[in-house]
Amino acid sequence: MDQSQIDALAAQPVSARQLFIDGRWVAPQSGKVMDVTSPIDGRLLTTIADAGAADVDAAVASARRAFDSGVWSRAAPAERKKVLHRIADAIEREALELAVLGVRDNGTEIGMAIKAEPGSAAGTFRYYAEALDKVNGEVAPTAGSVLGMILREPVGVVGAIVPWNFPMMIGAWKIAPALAMGNSVVLKPSEVASLSLLRLVEICHECGLPEGVLNVVTGHGAVAGEALGLHMDVDVLVFTGSGGVGRRLLEYSARSNLKRVYLELGGKSPNIVFADAPDLRQAAKVSAAGIFRNSGQVCVAGSRLLVERSIQEDFTAMLAEEARAMKVGNPLKLDTQAGAISSEMQLARVQGFVEVAHDEGAVLLAGGERILAETGGSYFAPTVFGGVTPEMTLVREEVFGPVLSVMPFDTEEDALRIANGTEYGLAAAVWTGNLSRAHRMVRAIDAGVVHVNTYGGADNTVPLGGHRQSGNGHDKSLHALDKYVNLKTAWIQL
Ligand code: NAD
């Protein structure tokens, strides 16, 4: 990948996109389209369809037809494996095109996007291609006069609703295991970042996925998302996004057919640095990346930094230095370390949190303002606040932007109390050279993933999911397959 290839791809026009239903592009019955604006420069990129309830009905009906036909749901596992591998190969072949398209849509810096988007999506399709024929049924230990069998069957139609940060990665976390287990899928991407997923669905069909097995409806959450959530013929809803929308999905389920709902929600993750950390300079570097990469639009971002009081001054100074040194700007440039905020709306939300932090008495140590406004794009400086207390809004609520709050602690118990003093429980990190303390902290922190002497980074072999109000499901790993199967008991009198 070199800069001239990226520049050439970025100069290409992006054609308008319709809905993808029943294996082909169709115009929305709603008759509506939405503008797609690039956060890089605020310019119009293209338009996409703005689906209404009738479009969602058509997509679900197509998914149901495909499921009932058995063309995919009853296909031999070896057949499904072949198709999923082909999809992974095709994503890898087209990785740069997909990454550039996604970056133009949502502003993630290309260095991160190439790995986290097509790179990760290809890996996910490959992982579940390999896994799907290792999922066995069971024979229960019954009396000899009966045979008790436990069968794992596809559930039916999966509705998947995903956010705008890392749409391909998160989309693949839902689509690949759902397809691996034989389900049909209706995908609703975020209105802020749909383009790379629209190309992905086309790739899936070019690779032999039968028509109707994967349909994509773009549109507003409150319309297309709601219609999918309330649909009587959707069996499972899988979701990544905010807690507010997650709550709605649970209501939709209660008001419709009691479909299963799996939620991957936000976080306010503590990053805890003890004075005995092996390398404080490295800890500051990685901690800065853990909150400022992708401009903080990362669900597991380490947005609460807890520092042992004896090193607080020095460590905070190192961190603020890292923040100021971060290269923020055009996400299509290879040396950019943090790209754009995905939309003007999100940028306004980040600014709102910064204003409230000032009003509540937090002390600004770095950043704190919109930058590069002359580009027409949506950029915000990496921001560090000290002097914060656990009651402040900045410490309690997810910003989903490049804003870090720093708090001191005195003892391990003190650190734990602050770390767990949140309604969230998605991620955390502990920096220490003391092995016993590291293990104690891993056990005591109430979060889905606890890093030790690093922040972020994982692969498909381990699950990602939250505790408490960070959600109730898991993406990735073999555990994710449970969301996409029904258990059935066969009780046979011999
Ligand atoms: P969001 O909740 O606003 O939107 C997510 C999706 O829900 C979009 O497709 C949107 O169109 C749809 N939606 C919105 N309103 C809806 C409604 N009423 N009914 C049905 N669908 C609706 O989230 P976002 O702003 O796109 O993403 C940011 C959030 O996602 C953050 O809270 C972040 O922490 C979270 N996130 C979590 C993870 C994880 O794995 N836990 C990963 C990435 C992002």
Short mmCIF file of N, CA and C and ligand atoms in Angstrom, two decimals, residues 161-165 170 173 188-191 219-222 224-226 239-243 245-246 248-249 252 264-267 298-299 346 398 400 426 464 470 475, ligand 1:
data_model
loop_
_atom_site.label_atom_id
_atom_site.label_comp_id
_atom_site.label_asym_id
_atom_site.label_seq_id
_atom_site.Cartn_x
_atom_site.Cartn_y
_atom_site.Cartn_z
N ILE A 161 -27.99 -5.04 13.29
CA ILE A 161 -27.95 -3.57 13.23
C ILE A 161 -26.59 -3.12 13.76
N VAL A 162 -25.83 -2.39 12.95
CA VAL A 162 -24.45 -2.08 13.33
C VAL A 162 -24.17 -0.58 13.28
N PRO A 163 -23.10 -0.14 13.98
CA PRO A 163 -22.79 1.29 14.08
C PRO A 163 -21.84 1.77 12.99
N TRP A 164 -21.39 3.03 13.14
CA TRP A 164 -20.56 3.62 12.08
C TRP A 164 -19.07 3.49 12.33
N ASN A 165 -18.67 3.16 13.54
CA ASN A 165 -17.22 2.97 13.74
C ASN A 165 -16.92 1.51 13.36
N ILE A 170 -17.29 -4.92 12.45
CA ILE A 170 -18.40 -5.29 13.32
C ILE A 170 -19.49 -6.00 12.51
N TRP A 173 -18.43 -9.49 12.21
CA TRP A 173 -18.61 -10.22 13.48
C TRP A 173 -20.02 -10.79 13.60
N LYS A 188 -28.72 -4.00 8.73
CA LYS A 188 -29.03 -2.56 8.69
C LYS A 188 -27.78 -1.82 9.14
N PRO A 189 -27.00 -1.29 8.16
CA PRO A 189 -25.81 -0.53 8.55
C PRO A 189 -26.21 0.83 9.12
N SER A 190 -25.24 1.53 9.68
CA SER A 190 -25.51 2.88 10.19
C SER A 190 -25.70 3.84 9.02
N GLU A 191 -26.61 4.79 9.18
CA GLU A 191 -26.83 5.80 8.14
C GLU A 191 -25.56 6.62 7.91
N GLY A 219 -30.73 2.94 5.85
CA GLY A 219 -31.78 3.88 6.22
C GLY A 219 -31.62 4.36 7.64
N HIS A 220 -32.55 5.16 8.07
CA HIS A 220 -32.48 5.73 9.42
C HIS A 220 -32.85 4.69 10.48
N GLY A 221 -32.18 4.79 11.61
CA GLY A 221 -32.44 3.86 12.70
C GLY A 221 -33.89 3.90 13.14
N ALA A 222 -34.42 5.11 13.28
CA ALA A 222 -35.78 5.25 13.82
C ALA A 222 -36.85 4.72 12.86
N ALA A 224 -36.01 2.36 9.48
CA ALA A 224 -35.64 1.01 9.04
C ALA A 224 -35.22 0.13 10.22
N GLY A 225 -34.46 0.71 11.15
CA GLY A 225 -34.02 -0.06 12.32
C GLY A 225 -35.21 -0.50 13.16
N GLU A 226 -36.12 0.43 13.37
CA GLU A 226 -37.30 0.10 14.18
C GLU A 226 -38.14 -0.99 13.49
N PHE A 239 -26.96 -6.65 17.78
CA PHE A 239 -26.81 -5.20 17.71
C PHE A 239 -25.49 -4.76 18.30
N THR A 240 -24.84 -3.80 17.65
CA THR A 240 -23.75 -3.06 18.28
C THR A 240 -24.10 -1.59 18.16
N GLY A 241 -24.01 -0.87 19.25
CA GLY A 241 -24.33 0.56 19.23
C GLY A 241 -24.50 1.10 20.63
N SER A 242 -25.28 2.15 20.73
CA SER A 242 -25.41 2.85 22.01
C SER A 242 -26.41 2.15 22.93
N GLY A 243 -26.29 2.44 24.22
CA GLY A 243 -27.19 1.86 25.21
C GLY A 243 -28.63 2.29 25.00
N VAL A 245 -30.24 2.97 22.22
CA VAL A 245 -30.89 2.19 21.15
C VAL A 245 -31.03 0.73 21.59
N GLY A 246 -30.03 0.24 22.32
CA GLY A 246 -30.12 -1.13 22.85
C GLY A 246 -31.39 -1.34 23.67
N ARG A 248 -34.15 0.26 23.33
CA ARG A 248 -35.30 0.22 22.41
C ARG A 248 -35.47 -1.16 21.80
N LEU A 249 -34.34 -1.78 21.46
CA LEU A 249 -34.44 -3.09 20.81
C LEU A 249 -35.09 -4.11 21.75
N TYR A 252 -38.70 -3.41 21.52
CA TYR A 252 -39.26 -3.92 20.25
C TYR A 252 -39.55 -5.42 20.37
N GLU A 264 -24.31 -5.38 22.08
CA GLU A 264 -22.91 -4.97 22.35
C GLU A 264 -22.94 -3.46 22.43
N LEU A 265 -22.76 -2.92 23.64
CA LEU A 265 -23.02 -1.49 23.84
C LEU A 265 -21.74 -0.72 24.18
N GLY A 266 -21.91 0.43 24.76
CA GLY A 266 -20.77 1.32 24.97
C GLY A 266 -19.97 0.99 26.22
N GLY A 267 -19.03 1.88 26.54
CA GLY A 267 -18.19 1.67 27.71
C GLY A 267 -17.64 2.98 28.25
N VAL A 298 -14.09 4.33 19.54
CA VAL A 298 -13.78 2.91 19.74
C VAL A 298 -14.51 2.49 21.01
N CYS A 299 -15.32 1.43 20.91
CA CYS A 299 -16.14 1.07 22.08
C CYS A 299 -15.30 0.77 23.30
N GLN A 346 -21.74 14.13 15.58
CA GLN A 346 -20.92 13.52 16.62
C GLN A 346 -19.90 14.53 17.14
N GLU A 398 -20.30 8.06 28.33
CA GLU A 398 -19.44 7.76 27.18
C GLU A 398 -19.44 8.95 26.21
N PHE A 400 -17.40 8.96 23.33
CA PHE A 400 -17.15 8.40 22.00
C PHE A 400 -16.45 9.43 21.12
N LEU A 426 -17.21 -2.78 29.90
CA LEU A 426 -16.78 -3.34 28.62
C LEU A 426 -15.31 -3.77 28.65
N LEU A 464 -15.51 -10.79 22.57
CA LEU A 464 -15.65 -9.40 23.00
C LEU A 464 -17.11 -9.18 23.38
N SER A 470 -22.95 -2.59 29.49
CA SER A 470 -22.19 -2.66 28.23
C SER A 470 -22.70 -3.79 27.34
N ASP A 475 -19.38 -11.05 20.66
CA ASP A 475 -18.94 -11.25 19.29
C ASP A 475 -17.62 -12.01 19.35
P1 NAD B 1 -26.31 4.11 17.63
O1 NAD B 1 -26.87 3.33 18.75
O2 NAD B 1 -26.71 5.51 17.48
O3 NAD B 1 -26.62 3.41 16.24
C1 NAD B 1 -26.31 2.06 16.01
C2 NAD B 1 -27.25 1.51 14.96
O4 NAD B 1 -28.56 1.52 15.49
C3 NAD B 1 -27.30 2.29 13.65
O5 NAD B 1 -27.39 1.42 12.57
C4 NAD B 1 -28.57 3.09 13.80
O6 NAD B 1 -29.16 3.42 12.57
C5 NAD B 1 -29.45 2.11 14.55
N1 NAD B 1 -30.55 2.76 15.27
C6 NAD B 1 -30.63 4.03 15.75
N2 NAD B 1 -31.84 4.26 16.30
C7 NAD B 1 -32.55 3.10 16.18
C8 NAD B 1 -33.85 2.71 16.57
N3 NAD B 1 -34.68 3.55 17.18
N4 NAD B 1 -34.25 1.44 16.29
C9 NAD B 1 -33.42 0.57 15.69
N5 NAD B 1 -32.19 0.90 15.28
C10 NAD B 1 -31.74 2.15 15.53
O7 NAD B 1 -24.72 3.96 17.80
P2 NAD B 1 -23.57 4.66 16.94
O8 NAD B 1 -23.54 6.09 17.34
O9 NAD B 1 -23.70 4.28 15.51
O10 NAD B 1 -22.28 3.91 17.51
C11 NAD B 1 -21.65 4.31 18.66
C12 NAD B 1 -22.03 3.42 19.84
O11 NAD B 1 -21.75 2.06 19.55
C13 NAD B 1 -21.22 3.75 21.07
O12 NAD B 1 -22.04 3.72 22.20
C14 NAD B 1 -20.20 2.63 21.12
O13 NAD B 1 -19.63 2.40 22.37
C15 NAD B 1 -21.00 1.48 20.61
N6 NAD B 1 -20.12 0.39 20.14
C16 NAD B 1 -20.03 -0.78 20.87
C17 NAD B 1 -19.19 -1.81 20.46
C18 NAD B 1 -19.10 -3.12 21.23
O14 NAD B 1 -18.60 -4.11 20.70
N7 NAD B 1 -19.55 -3.18 22.48
C19 NAD B 1 -18.43 -1.65 19.29
C20 NAD B 1 -18.53 -0.44 18.59
C21 NAD B 1 -19.39 0.56 19.01
#
